[in-house]
Structures are given as C-alpha cells and as structure tokens.
PDB file of C-alpha atoms in Angstrom:
ATOM      1  CA  UNK A   1       0.000   0.000   0.000  1.00  0.00           C
ATOM      2  CA  UNK A   2       2.650   2.537   1.043  1.00  0.00           C
ATOM      3  CA  UNK A   3       4.831   1.711  -1.978  1.00  0.00           C
ATOM      4  CA  UNK A   4       1.887   2.374  -4.301  1.00  0.00           C
ATOM      5  CA  UNK A   5       1.100   5.657  -2.554  1.00  0.00           C
ATOM      6  CA  UNK A   6       4.753   6.747  -2.718  1.00  0.00           C
ATOM      7  CA  UNK A   7       4.942   5.993  -6.455  1.00  0.00           C
ATOM      8  CA  UNK A   8       1.718   7.896  -7.124  1.00  0.00           C
ATOM      9  CA  UNK A   9       2.970  10.828  -5.048  1.00  0.00           C
ATOM     10  CA  UNK A  10       6.281  11.004  -6.914  1.00  0.00           C
ATOM     11  CA  UNK A  11       4.466  11.153 -10.253  1.00  0.00           C
ATOM     12  CA  UNK A  12       2.050  13.747  -8.881  1.00  0.00           C
ATOM     13  CA  UNK A  13       4.860  15.994  -7.627  1.00  0.00           C
ATOM     14  CA  UNK A  14       6.630  15.796 -11.014  1.00  0.00           C
ATOM     15  CA  UNK A  15       3.513  16.804 -12.947  1.00  0.00           C
ATOM     16  CA  UNK A  16       3.227  20.053 -14.893  1.00  0.00           C
ATOM     17  CA  UNK A  17      -0.417  20.483 -13.856  1.00  0.00           C
ATOM     18  CA  UNK A  18       0.581  20.687 -10.186  1.00  0.00           C
ATOM     19  CA  UNK A  19       3.298  23.257 -10.886  1.00  0.00           C
ATOM     20  CA  UNK A  20       0.797  25.438 -12.749  1.00  0.00           C
ATOM     21  CA  UNK A  21      -1.733  25.067  -9.939  1.00  0.00           C
ATOM     22  CA  UNK A  22       0.874  26.209  -7.420  1.00  0.00           C
ATOM     23  CA  UNK A  23       1.716  29.227  -9.589  1.00  0.00           C
ATOM     24  CA  UNK A  24      -1.979  30.105  -9.627  1.00  0.00           C
ATOM     25  CA  UNK A  25      -2.162  29.562  -5.854  1.00  0.00           C
ATOM     26  CA  UNK A  26       0.769  31.920  -5.243  1.00  0.00           C
ATOM     27  CA  UNK A  27      -0.589  34.596  -7.567  1.00  0.00           C
ATOM     28  CA  UNK A  28      -4.152  34.679  -6.246  1.00  0.00           C
ATOM     29  CA  UNK A  29      -3.095  34.725  -2.584  1.00  0.00           C
ATOM     30  CA  UNK A  30      -0.929  37.758  -3.243  1.00  0.00           C
ATOM     31  CA  UNK A  31      -3.634  39.502  -5.277  1.00  0.00           C
ATOM     32  CA  UNK A  32      -6.371  38.942  -2.705  1.00  0.00           C
ATOM     33  CA  UNK A  33      -4.057  40.061   0.114  1.00  0.00           C
ATOM     34  CA  UNK A  34      -3.303  43.243  -1.842  1.00  0.00           C
ATOM     35  CA  UNK A  35      -7.023  43.941  -2.256  1.00  0.00           C
ATOM     36  CA  UNK A  36      -7.717  43.428   1.441  1.00  0.00           C
ATOM     37  CA  UNK A  37      -4.773  45.550   2.607  1.00  0.00           C
ATOM     38  CA  UNK A  38      -5.963  48.301   0.264  1.00  0.00           C
ATOM     39  CA  UNK A  39      -9.304  48.200   2.083  1.00  0.00           C
ATOM     40  CA  UNK A  40      -7.641  48.520   5.483  1.00  0.00           C
ATOM     41  CA  UNK A  41      -7.620  44.871   6.586  1.00  0.00           C
ATOM     42  CA  UNK A  42      -4.981  43.480   8.924  1.00  0.00           C
ATOM     43  CA  UNK A  43      -3.763  39.900   8.573  1.00  0.00           C
ATOM     44  CA  UNK A  44      -3.878  37.782  11.739  1.00  0.00           C
ATOM     45  CA  UNK A  45      -2.161  34.434  12.384  1.00  0.00           C
ATOM     46  CA  UNK A  46      -4.322  31.308  12.001  1.00  0.00           C
ATOM     47  CA  UNK A  47      -5.609  29.282  14.950  1.00  0.00           C
ATOM     48  CA  UNK A  48      -4.619  25.644  14.404  1.00  0.00           C
ATOM     49  CA  UNK A  49      -6.384  24.145  17.435  1.00  0.00           C
ATOM     50  CA  UNK A  50      -8.737  25.463  20.083  1.00  0.00           C
ATOM     51  CA  UNK A  51     -11.145  24.527  22.854  1.00  0.00           C
ATOM     52  CA  UNK A  52     -13.955  25.914  20.668  1.00  0.00           C
ATOM     53  CA  UNK A  53     -14.387  25.471  16.915  1.00  0.00           C
ATOM     54  CA  UNK A  54     -17.044  25.456  14.213  1.00  0.00           C
ATOM     55  CA  UNK A  55     -19.721  22.787  14.890  1.00  0.00           C
ATOM     56  CA  UNK A  56     -20.597  22.647  11.168  1.00  0.00           C
ATOM     57  CA  UNK A  57     -24.029  21.583   9.955  1.00  0.00           C
ATOM     58  CA  UNK A  58     -23.094  18.174   8.594  1.00  0.00           C
ATOM     59  CA  UNK A  59     -21.426  15.131  10.174  1.00  0.00           C
ATOM     60  CA  UNK A  60     -17.626  14.877  10.263  1.00  0.00           C
ATOM     61  CA  UNK A  61     -15.214  12.931  12.437  1.00  0.00           C
ATOM     62  CA  UNK A  62     -14.011  15.213  15.226  1.00  0.00           C
ATOM     63  CA  UNK A  63     -10.239  15.182  15.814  1.00  0.00           C
ATOM     64  CA  UNK A  64      -9.689  16.045  19.482  1.00  0.00           C
ATOM     65  CA  UNK A  65      -6.798  15.639  21.890  1.00  0.00           C
ATOM     66  CA  UNK A  66      -5.932  16.408  25.490  1.00  0.00           C
ATOM     67  CA  UNK A  67      -3.121  18.681  26.610  1.00  0.00           C
ATOM     68  CA  UNK A  68      -2.325  19.452  30.245  1.00  0.00           C
ATOM     69  CA  UNK A  69      -5.797  18.455  31.353  1.00  0.00           C
ATOM     70  CA  UNK A  70      -7.714  20.455  28.731  1.00  0.00           C
ATOM     71  CA  UNK A  71      -9.532  19.190  25.653  1.00  0.00           C
ATOM     72  CA  UNK A  72      -8.874  20.710  22.214  1.00  0.00           C
ATOM     73  CA  UNK A  73     -10.120  20.264  18.647  1.00  0.00           C
ATOM     74  CA  UNK A  74      -8.311  20.927  15.398  1.00  0.00           C
ATOM     75  CA  UNK A  75      -9.735  24.005  13.695  1.00  0.00           C
ATOM     76  CA  UNK A  76     -12.682  23.382  11.380  1.00  0.00           C
ATOM     77  CA  UNK A  77     -12.939  27.136  10.844  1.00  0.00           C
ATOM     78  CA  UNK A  78     -11.995  30.292  12.751  1.00  0.00           C
ATOM     79  CA  UNK A  79     -15.571  31.602  12.914  1.00  0.00           C
ATOM     80  CA  UNK A  80     -15.575  32.297  16.682  1.00  0.00           C
ATOM     81  CA  UNK A  81     -12.064  33.718  16.795  1.00  0.00           C
ATOM     82  CA  UNK A  82     -12.941  36.058  13.938  1.00  0.00           C
ATOM     83  CA  UNK A  83     -16.059  37.299  15.673  1.00  0.00           C
ATOM     84  CA  UNK A  84     -14.110  38.001  18.867  1.00  0.00           C
ATOM     85  CA  UNK A  85     -11.083  39.784  17.418  1.00  0.00           C
ATOM     86  CA  UNK A  86     -13.104  41.882  14.980  1.00  0.00           C
ATOM     87  CA  UNK A  87     -14.684  43.624  17.989  1.00  0.00           C
ATOM     88  CA  UNK A  88     -11.280  45.259  18.562  1.00  0.00           C
ATOM     89  CA  UNK A  89      -9.733  45.268  15.073  1.00  0.00           C
ATOM     90  CA  UNK A  90     -12.565  46.096  12.667  1.00  0.00           C
ATOM     91  CA  UNK A  91     -11.199  44.459   9.498  1.00  0.00           C
ATOM     92  CA  UNK A  92      -9.227  41.218   9.709  1.00  0.00           C
ATOM     93  CA  UNK A  93      -8.261  38.308   7.458  1.00  0.00           C
ATOM     94  CA  UNK A  94      -6.196  35.161   7.657  1.00  0.00           C
ATOM     95  CA  UNK A  95      -5.159  32.259   5.461  1.00  0.00           C
ATOM     96  CA  UNK A  96      -6.420  29.596   7.838  1.00  0.00           C
ATOM     97  CA  UNK A  97      -5.604  25.871   7.629  1.00  0.00           C
ATOM     98  CA  UNK A  98      -8.795  23.900   8.298  1.00  0.00           C
ATOM     99  CA  UNK A  99      -9.110  20.214   9.188  1.00  0.00           C
ATOM    100  CA  UNK A 100     -12.446  18.569   8.464  1.00  0.00           C
ATOM    101  CA  UNK A 101     -12.422  14.781   8.556  1.00  0.00           C
ATOM    102  CA  UNK A 102     -15.248  14.288   6.076  1.00  0.00           C
ATOM    103  CA  UNK A 103     -16.943  10.944   5.543  1.00  0.00           C
ATOM    104  CA  UNK A 104     -15.628   8.823   2.669  1.00  0.00           C
ATOM    105  CA  UNK A 105     -18.634   9.521   0.412  1.00  0.00           C
ATOM    106  CA  UNK A 106     -17.500  13.149   0.064  1.00  0.00           C
ATOM    107  CA  UNK A 107     -14.655  11.962  -2.188  1.00  0.00           C
ATOM    108  CA  UNK A 108     -17.179  11.597  -5.034  1.00  0.00           C
ATOM    109  CA  UNK A 109     -17.621  15.362  -5.319  1.00  0.00           C
ATOM    110  CA  UNK A 110     -14.073  16.065  -6.446  1.00  0.00           C
ATOM    111  CA  UNK A 111     -14.075  19.214  -4.282  1.00  0.00           C
ATOM    112  CA  UNK A 112     -13.467  17.966  -0.725  1.00  0.00           C
ATOM    113  CA  UNK A 113     -10.148  17.637   1.095  1.00  0.00           C
ATOM    114  CA  UNK A 114      -9.605  16.648   4.722  1.00  0.00           C
ATOM    115  CA  UNK A 115      -7.242  19.586   5.157  1.00  0.00           C
ATOM    116  CA  UNK A 116      -7.488  22.786   3.170  1.00  0.00           C
ATOM    117  CA  UNK A 117      -6.924  26.531   3.398  1.00  0.00           C
ATOM    118  CA  UNK A 118      -9.520  29.267   3.709  1.00  0.00           C
ATOM    119  CA  UNK A 119      -9.071  32.962   3.137  1.00  0.00           C
ATOM    120  CA  UNK A 120     -11.167  33.815   6.189  1.00  0.00           C
ATOM    121  CA  UNK A 121     -12.198  37.411   6.875  1.00  0.00           C
ATOM    122  CA  UNK A 122     -14.529  39.455   9.054  1.00  0.00           C
ATOM    123  CA  UNK A 123     -15.719  43.081   9.124  1.00  0.00           C
ATOM    124  CA  UNK A 124     -17.241  44.984  12.050  1.00  0.00           C
ATOM    125  CA  UNK A 125     -20.552  46.809  11.580  1.00  0.00           C
ATOM    126  CA  UNK A 126     -20.827  45.478   8.035  1.00  0.00           C
ATOM    127  CA  UNK A 127     -23.870  43.994   6.323  1.00  0.00           C
ATOM    128  CA  UNK A 128     -24.246  40.880   4.215  1.00  0.00           C
ATOM    129  CA  UNK A 129     -24.343  43.124   1.170  1.00  0.00           C
ATOM    130  CA  UNK A 130     -20.998  44.688   2.164  1.00  0.00           C
ATOM    131  CA  UNK A 131     -19.527  41.200   2.408  1.00  0.00           C
ATOM    132  CA  UNK A 132     -20.976  40.177  -0.958  1.00  0.00           C
ATOM    133  CA  UNK A 133     -19.488  43.230  -2.676  1.00  0.00           C
ATOM    134  CA  UNK A 134     -16.064  42.464  -1.225  1.00  0.00           C
ATOM    135  CA  UNK A 135     -16.364  38.782  -2.162  1.00  0.00           C
ATOM    136  CA  UNK A 136     -17.091  39.727  -5.761  1.00  0.00           C
ATOM    137  CA  UNK A 137     -14.062  42.020  -5.848  1.00  0.00           C
ATOM    138  CA  UNK A 138     -11.801  39.274  -4.512  1.00  0.00           C
ATOM    139  CA  UNK A 139     -13.021  36.542  -6.859  1.00  0.00           C
ATOM    140  CA  UNK A 140     -13.031  38.771  -9.931  1.00  0.00           C
ATOM    141  CA  UNK A 141      -9.646  40.235  -8.992  1.00  0.00           C
ATOM    142  CA  UNK A 142      -8.080  36.790  -8.598  1.00  0.00           C
ATOM    143  CA  UNK A 143      -9.431  35.587 -11.946  1.00  0.00           C
ATOM    144  CA  UNK A 144      -8.355  38.769 -13.741  1.00  0.00           C
ATOM    145  CA  UNK A 145      -4.862  38.463 -12.301  1.00  0.00           C
ATOM    146  CA  UNK A 146      -4.429  34.916 -13.608  1.00  0.00           C
ATOM    147  CA  UNK A 147      -5.846  35.779 -17.048  1.00  0.00           C
ATOM    148  CA  UNK A 148      -3.476  38.752 -17.241  1.00  0.00           C
ATOM    149  CA  UNK A 149      -0.288  37.197 -15.900  1.00  0.00           C
ATOM    150  CA  UNK A 150      -0.537  33.463 -16.664  1.00  0.00           C
ATOM    151  CA  UNK A 151      -2.194  33.203 -20.090  1.00  0.00           C
ATOM    152  CA  UNK A 152       0.484  30.786 -21.313  1.00  0.00           C
ATOM    153  CA  UNK A 153      -0.183  28.449 -18.387  1.00  0.00           C
ATOM    154  CA  UNK A 154      -3.949  28.549 -19.001  1.00  0.00           C
ATOM    155  CA  UNK A 155      -3.232  27.672 -22.627  1.00  0.00           C
ATOM    156  CA  UNK A 156      -1.194  24.624 -21.561  1.00  0.00           C
ATOM    157  CA  UNK A 157      -4.216  23.506 -19.517  1.00  0.00           C
ATOM    158  CA  UNK A 158      -6.509  24.307 -22.462  1.00  0.00           C
ATOM    159  CA  UNK A 159      -8.496  26.422 -20.011  1.00  0.00           C
ATOM    160  CA  UNK A 160     -10.663  29.222 -21.423  1.00  0.00           C
ATOM    161  CA  UNK A 161     -11.309  31.294 -18.301  1.00  0.00           C
ATOM    162  CA  UNK A 162     -14.013  33.936 -18.367  1.00  0.00           C
ATOM    163  CA  UNK A 163     -13.599  37.111 -16.262  1.00  0.00           C
ATOM    164  CA  UNK A 164     -17.032  37.597 -14.650  1.00  0.00           C
ATOM    165  CA  UNK A 165     -19.055  40.785 -14.659  1.00  0.00           C
ATOM    166  CA  UNK A 166     -20.179  42.292 -11.361  1.00  0.00           C
ATOM    167  CA  UNK A 167     -22.527  42.405  -9.575  1.00  0.00           C
ATOM    168  CA  UNK A 168     -23.085  38.649  -9.698  1.00  0.00           C
ATOM    169  CA  UNK A 169     -26.558  37.186 -10.180  1.00  0.00           C
ATOM    170  CA  UNK A 170     -28.486  36.353  -6.994  1.00  0.00           C
ATOM    171  CA  UNK A 171     -30.960  33.544  -6.216  1.00  0.00           C
ATOM    172  CA  UNK A 172     -33.043  33.103  -3.048  1.00  0.00           C
ATOM    173  CA  UNK A 173     -32.525  29.628  -1.596  1.00  0.00           C
ATOM    174  CA  UNK A 174     -36.178  28.592  -1.237  1.00  0.00           C
ATOM    175  CA  UNK A 175     -37.187  29.890  -4.672  1.00  0.00           C
ATOM    176  CA  UNK A 176     -34.259  28.153  -6.373  1.00  0.00           C
ATOM    177  CA  UNK A 177     -35.023  24.884  -4.577  1.00  0.00           C
ATOM    178  CA  UNK A 178     -38.703  25.031  -5.565  1.00  0.00           C
ATOM    179  CA  UNK A 179     -37.807  25.631  -9.222  1.00  0.00           C
ATOM    180  CA  UNK A 180     -34.837  23.281  -9.650  1.00  0.00           C
ATOM    181  CA  UNK A 181     -35.336  20.631  -6.934  1.00  0.00           C
ATOM    182  CA  UNK A 182     -33.157  19.398  -4.088  1.00  0.00           C
ATOM    183  CA  UNK A 183     -30.014  19.395  -6.254  1.00  0.00           C
ATOM    184  CA  UNK A 184     -30.594  23.013  -7.292  1.00  0.00           C
ATOM    185  CA  UNK A 185     -27.071  24.213  -6.389  1.00  0.00           C
ATOM    186  CA  UNK A 186     -25.397  21.753  -8.751  1.00  0.00           C
ATOM    187  CA  UNK A 187     -27.986  22.299 -11.484  1.00  0.00           C
ATOM    188  CA  UNK A 188     -27.578  26.078 -11.338  1.00  0.00           C
ATOM    189  CA  UNK A 189     -23.795  25.709 -11.216  1.00  0.00           C
ATOM    190  CA  UNK A 190     -23.940  23.713 -14.451  1.00  0.00           C
ATOM    191  CA  UNK A 191     -26.265  26.248 -16.098  1.00  0.00           C
ATOM    192  CA  UNK A 192     -24.486  29.494 -15.208  1.00  0.00           C
ATOM    193  CA  UNK A 193     -21.432  30.953 -16.943  1.00  0.00           C
ATOM    194  CA  UNK A 194     -20.430  33.336 -14.124  1.00  0.00           C
ATOM    195  CA  UNK A 195     -20.298  32.943 -10.330  1.00  0.00           C
ATOM    196  CA  UNK A 196     -23.639  33.565  -8.603  1.00  0.00           C
ATOM    197  CA  UNK A 197     -25.012  34.025  -5.098  1.00  0.00           C
ATOM    198  CA  UNK A 198     -27.536  31.979  -3.150  1.00  0.00           C
ATOM    199  CA  UNK A 199     -28.967  34.054  -0.298  1.00  0.00           C
ATOM    200  CA  UNK A 200     -31.561  33.818   2.498  1.00  0.00           C
ATOM    201  CA  UNK A 201     -30.758  30.246   3.485  1.00  0.00           C
ATOM    202  CA  UNK A 202     -33.157  28.577   5.954  1.00  0.00           C
ATOM    203  CA  UNK A 203     -32.016  28.433   9.558  1.00  0.00           C
ATOM    204  CA  UNK A 204     -32.091  24.638   9.699  1.00  0.00           C
ATOM    205  CA  UNK A 205     -29.522  24.431   6.904  1.00  0.00           C
ATOM    206  CA  UNK A 206     -26.851  26.429   8.730  1.00  0.00           C
ATOM    207  CA  UNK A 207     -24.984  26.773  12.015  1.00  0.00           C
ATOM    208  CA  UNK A 208     -26.228  28.705  15.050  1.00  0.00           C
ATOM    209  CA  UNK A 209     -23.966  31.713  14.558  1.00  0.00           C
ATOM    210  CA  UNK A 210     -25.520  32.994  11.288  1.00  0.00           C
ATOM    211  CA  UNK A 211     -27.919  35.880  11.914  1.00  0.00           C
ATOM    212  CA  UNK A 212     -31.658  35.369  11.535  1.00  0.00           C
ATOM    213  CA  UNK A 213     -33.557  38.021   9.596  1.00  0.00           C
ATOM    214  CA  UNK A 214     -35.642  40.384  11.727  1.00  0.00           C
ATOM    215  CA  UNK A 215     -38.507  40.460   9.244  1.00  0.00           C
ATOM    216  CA  UNK A 216     -38.514  36.799   8.120  1.00  0.00           C
ATOM    217  CA  UNK A 217     -38.333  34.234  10.897  1.00  0.00           C
ATOM    218  CA  UNK A 218     -36.392  31.087  10.080  1.00  0.00           C
ATOM    219  CA  UNK A 219     -34.423  32.739   7.260  1.00  0.00           C
ATOM    220  CA  UNK A 220     -30.817  33.872   7.681  1.00  0.00           C
ATOM    221  CA  UNK A 221     -28.927  36.926   6.453  1.00  0.00           C
ATOM    222  CA  UNK A 222     -26.240  34.790   4.908  1.00  0.00           C
ATOM    223  CA  UNK A 223     -25.030  33.751   1.480  1.00  0.00           C
ATOM    224  CA  UNK A 224     -23.103  31.205  -0.547  1.00  0.00           C
ATOM    225  CA  UNK A 225     -21.222  32.018  -3.732  1.00  0.00           C
ATOM    226  CA  UNK A 226     -21.244  29.278  -6.349  1.00  0.00           C
ATOM    227  CA  UNK A 227     -18.845  28.772  -9.258  1.00  0.00           C
ATOM    228  CA  UNK A 228     -20.283  28.093 -12.716  1.00  0.00           C
ATOM    229  CA  UNK A 229     -19.477  25.126 -14.989  1.00  0.00           C
ATOM    230  CA  UNK A 230     -20.495  22.657 -12.284  1.00  0.00           C
ATOM    231  CA  UNK A 231     -17.682  23.620  -9.886  1.00  0.00           C
ATOM    232  CA  UNK A 232     -20.195  24.430  -7.111  1.00  0.00           C
ATOM    233  CA  UNK A 233     -19.406  26.192  -3.802  1.00  0.00           C
ATOM    234  CA  UNK A 234     -16.889  29.043  -3.648  1.00  0.00           C
ATOM    235  CA  UNK A 235     -17.746  31.197  -0.610  1.00  0.00           C
ATOM    236  CA  UNK A 236     -19.851  30.709   2.497  1.00  0.00           C
ATOM    237  CA  UNK A 237     -20.648  33.470   4.969  1.00  0.00           C
ATOM    238  CA  UNK A 238     -23.039  36.123   6.159  1.00  0.00           C
ATOM    239  CA  UNK A 239     -23.948  38.298   9.114  1.00  0.00           C
ATOM    240  CA  UNK A 240     -23.377  36.935  12.638  1.00  0.00           C
ATOM    241  CA  UNK A 241     -25.738  36.684  15.563  1.00  0.00           C
ATOM    242  CA  UNK A 242     -24.388  39.158  18.147  1.00  0.00           C
ATOM    243  CA  UNK A 243     -27.119  39.440  20.815  1.00  0.00           C
ATOM    244  CA  UNK A 244     -26.320  36.945  23.560  1.00  0.00           C
ATOM    245  CA  UNK A 245     -29.880  35.762  24.169  1.00  0.00           C
ATOM    246  CA  UNK A 246     -30.400  35.056  20.469  1.00  0.00           C
ATOM    247  CA  UNK A 247     -27.084  33.202  20.341  1.00  0.00           C
ATOM    248  CA  UNK A 248     -28.086  31.012  23.296  1.00  0.00           C
ATOM    249  CA  UNK A 249     -31.517  30.380  21.813  1.00  0.00           C
ATOM    250  CA  UNK A 250     -29.935  29.221  18.560  1.00  0.00           C
ATOM    251  CA  UNK A 251     -27.427  26.951  20.335  1.00  0.00           C
ATOM    252  CA  UNK A 252     -30.266  25.142  22.119  1.00  0.00           C
ATOM    253  CA  UNK A 253     -32.375  24.995  18.951  1.00  0.00           C
ATOM    254  CA  UNK A 254     -29.504  23.119  17.276  1.00  0.00           C
ATOM    255  CA  UNK A 255     -29.482  20.551  20.074  1.00  0.00           C
ATOM    256  CA  UNK A 256     -26.088  21.762  21.289  1.00  0.00           C
ATOM    257  CA  UNK A 257     -24.936  22.791  24.763  1.00  0.00           C
ATOM    258  CA  UNK A 258     -23.544  25.981  26.234  1.00  0.00           C
ATOM    259  CA  UNK A 259     -20.548  24.003  27.515  1.00  0.00           C
ATOM    260  CA  UNK A 260     -19.486  23.236  23.914  1.00  0.00           C
ATOM    261  CA  UNK A 261     -18.991  26.948  23.242  1.00  0.00           C
ATOM    262  CA  UNK A 262     -18.182  28.160  26.754  1.00  0.00           C
ATOM    263  CA  UNK A 263     -15.294  30.484  25.944  1.00  0.00           C
ATOM    264  CA  UNK A 264     -17.110  32.118  23.042  1.00  0.00           C
ATOM    265  CA  UNK A 265     -20.302  32.542  25.058  1.00  0.00           C
ATOM    266  CA  UNK A 266     -18.361  34.026  27.983  1.00  0.00           C
ATOM    267  CA  UNK A 267     -16.852  36.557  25.589  1.00  0.00           C
ATOM    268  CA  UNK A 268     -20.239  37.292  24.024  1.00  0.00           C
ATOM    269  CA  UNK A 269     -21.766  37.925  27.463  1.00  0.00           C
ATOM    270  CA  UNK A 270     -19.561  41.041  27.663  1.00  0.00           C
ATOM    271  CA  UNK A 271     -21.168  42.359  24.478  1.00  0.00           C
ATOM    272  CA  UNK A 272     -20.710  41.966  20.733  1.00  0.00           C
ATOM    273  CA  UNK A 273     -21.405  44.248  17.797  1.00  0.00           C
ATOM    274  CA  UNK A 274     -22.712  43.152  14.426  1.00  0.00           C
ATOM    275  CA  UNK A 275     -20.129  41.733  12.048  1.00  0.00           C
ATOM    276  CA  UNK A 276     -20.152  39.896   8.760  1.00  0.00           C
ATOM    277  CA  UNK A 277     -17.639  37.824   6.900  1.00  0.00           C
ATOM    278  CA  UNK A 278     -16.937  34.712   4.875  1.00  0.00           C
ATOM    279  CA  UNK A 279     -14.410  32.097   3.886  1.00  0.00           C
ATOM    280  CA  UNK A 280     -13.018  31.351   0.430  1.00  0.00           C
ATOM    281  CA  UNK A 281     -11.620  27.857  -0.084  1.00  0.00           C
ATOM    282  CA  UNK A 282      -8.261  28.490  -1.748  1.00  0.00           C
ATOM    283  CA  UNK A 283      -7.894  25.014  -3.249  1.00  0.00           C
ATOM    284  CA  UNK A 284     -11.419  25.196  -4.676  1.00  0.00           C
ATOM    285  CA  UNK A 285     -10.649  28.551  -6.277  1.00  0.00           C
ATOM    286  CA  UNK A 286      -7.434  27.180  -7.798  1.00  0.00           C
ATOM    287  CA  UNK A 287      -9.332  24.121  -9.044  1.00  0.00           C
ATOM    288  CA  UNK A 288     -11.932  26.342 -10.728  1.00  0.00           C
ATOM    289  CA  UNK A 289      -9.358  28.640 -12.315  1.00  0.00           C
ATOM    290  CA  UNK A 290      -7.362  25.683 -13.646  1.00  0.00           C
ATOM    291  CA  UNK A 291     -10.498  23.810 -14.726  1.00  0.00           C
ATOM    292  CA  UNK A 292      -9.461  20.590 -12.986  1.00  0.00           C
ATOM    293  CA  UNK A 293     -11.972  17.803 -12.449  1.00  0.00           C
ATOM    294  CA  UNK A 294     -10.578  16.909  -9.026  1.00  0.00           C
ATOM    295  CA  UNK A 295      -9.300  19.123  -6.230  1.00  0.00           C
ATOM    296  CA  UNK A 296      -6.448  16.717  -5.410  1.00  0.00           C
ATOM    297  CA  UNK A 297      -4.644  17.989  -8.528  1.00  0.00           C
ATOM    298  CA  UNK A 298      -4.059  21.437  -6.985  1.00  0.00           C
ATOM    299  CA  UNK A 299      -2.400  20.245  -3.751  1.00  0.00           C
ATOM    300  CA  UNK A 300       1.048  18.606  -3.522  1.00  0.00           C
ATOM    301  CA  UNK A 301      -0.008  16.408  -0.577  1.00  0.00           C
ATOM    302  CA  UNK A 302      -3.783  16.043  -0.856  1.00  0.00           C
ATOM    303  CA  UNK A 303      -5.833  14.322   1.827  1.00  0.00           C
ATOM    304  CA  UNK A 304      -8.820  12.690   0.126  1.00  0.00           C
ATOM    305  CA  UNK A 305     -11.814  11.585   2.224  1.00  0.00           C
ATOM    306  CA  UNK A 306     -11.696   7.847   2.929  1.00  0.00           C
ATOM    307  CA  UNK A 307      -8.229   7.371   1.432  1.00  0.00           C
ATOM    308  CA  UNK A 308      -4.825   6.773   3.007  1.00  0.00           C
ATOM    309  CA  UNK A 309      -2.568   9.794   2.480  1.00  0.00           C
ATOM    310  CA  UNK A 310       1.026  10.647   3.280  1.00  0.00           C
TER     311      UNK A 310
END
C-alpha cells in the first residue's frame, strides 16, 4: 500500500499540472491580500487548534486531543475567533488551515479535502451586502490576475477562463429549490457561466452563529457564492448573531450545549457588535481557475476523504 502511494505521489509531484496550480495559488493569494490591505484589513495568524471550533451543519469525524488536562479540537474554521477579534480590530483576514475529517462519500464530489486553506475574513458593523461586494471584488480580482499574468499556463491547460461581470446574479434559496429541486445548487452551477449568489438560506440548513432576519423568521442573512461550470461552492458566509440571548436560543435549537462553546459565550456575554464575513476555499478557487476535475490535482499532498494519504 505505502509503496503504491509513494509511487503515485512522486508522479504527482513531477507533474506540470501541479506546478501550474501552485503558480496560480501563489498569484491569487498575493492579489487577494493586496485587495484586502488596500481596504484597510490586517492579517492575523491562524488558529490551528482550540477549545472551541465550528460545529458545522453536517457530520464529520471530530479530531480532538488532550493537553495538560484540557480538551482541544483541530480548527474546522476560525468563525468564533474572527467574531471576537473583529470587535477590537474592525477588518481582519487570515489564510487559515482547516481540518475537516469528512466521511468517505465526500470523495465523489471532487471538491473535498480533509485539510485545506480558507481565506477567512470578518468586518465589524458590516452587512451581508458589504460582504458580498467584497467577495465579488476578490473573486473577480483573482481571476483577472491569472488571465493577465498566466495566459500561457492557461493555454497549456486548455483552459478558457471567463472574467465575470459584477454584480453577480443572486438567487433566493427557497425559490431556487422550488424551481430546480433538491439538487438546485449543482444544477444552477452547471447552467451558469459566471459565479452567482444563493442568499436567504433557511435556519435549519446552517450553524447557530448565522444571523436570523428580523422580518422573516427562520431565514438567515447569509449567502453562498457558487462557481459556474459545475464547480459548485466558492464562498460561504453572512452576518453573525451578536445578541447573547439570540445566540443562546440558537445553540439550544440546534441541540447543542452551552458548555461546547463556553469560551465564546463568555466573551459574548460582555457584548458583541454586528459583524459579517466569509471564507473562500483556496484550493477550490485554484481548481476552478485551472479547470481541474478533481481538487487533489491542486495540492502537492492532498488528503482525500476515505483514502490513506502521506
């Protein structure tokens, strides 16, 4: 088994497709950082493990360990850390390593890795619409930069990459689901030629920290950005619940406990202001730009769900 994996890895590391993907990775990280710094964002270090992390809204194996009598989890996302630090530093971002031990069936999608990187950001006193506008600038800017500076590499990949127009098209979740069925995200992704937003996602579909609309109970002020050409999810984010009683109500409604999120709840008890933000999966963006069928092709040491990896 290990000999086979080592041989496959050696061939993977020698491949021209990987080298191009890493050039794209380097270029888009720099471009998106430049955009954020221009807008007054400060970069913070990532949090690799913590006593509190994203509960997610789908089942994953939970990697935990004990250190000096305390229990920690590897970071699934920095959602709580972002919401805390943005109270003091109003615009922050990080390139955050995330570990999500997905079930083996997720390998079929071609877009899941057990460890990946998110460009994770948060803005104080900002609306969902502010976040969407910034997300469009980042995605369009990254694509434009690759088209401008790496046209020869796109040609080698036979990739005809379209620079999208802004603002991106928007769909409401419930309306799209009624029209296109349960698999509406994939169907729309295959139909569209530019990235598009799905907004107003039902509460039951998301985690407790996304903010419920004041005028539409059970619907959240959040959003997902989807890539076209069948590449599916690009960005996930929205406004955050910031009133402590609403946060606690949502935790209980999800069947979770206050103890699970003790340190975040203790911080929130002292008062939070509204913030909004999102995460962009870097490997998924590179995969889309390169036009690769599988996300493993963009990472030198990919961890595929259900598969032994080095």
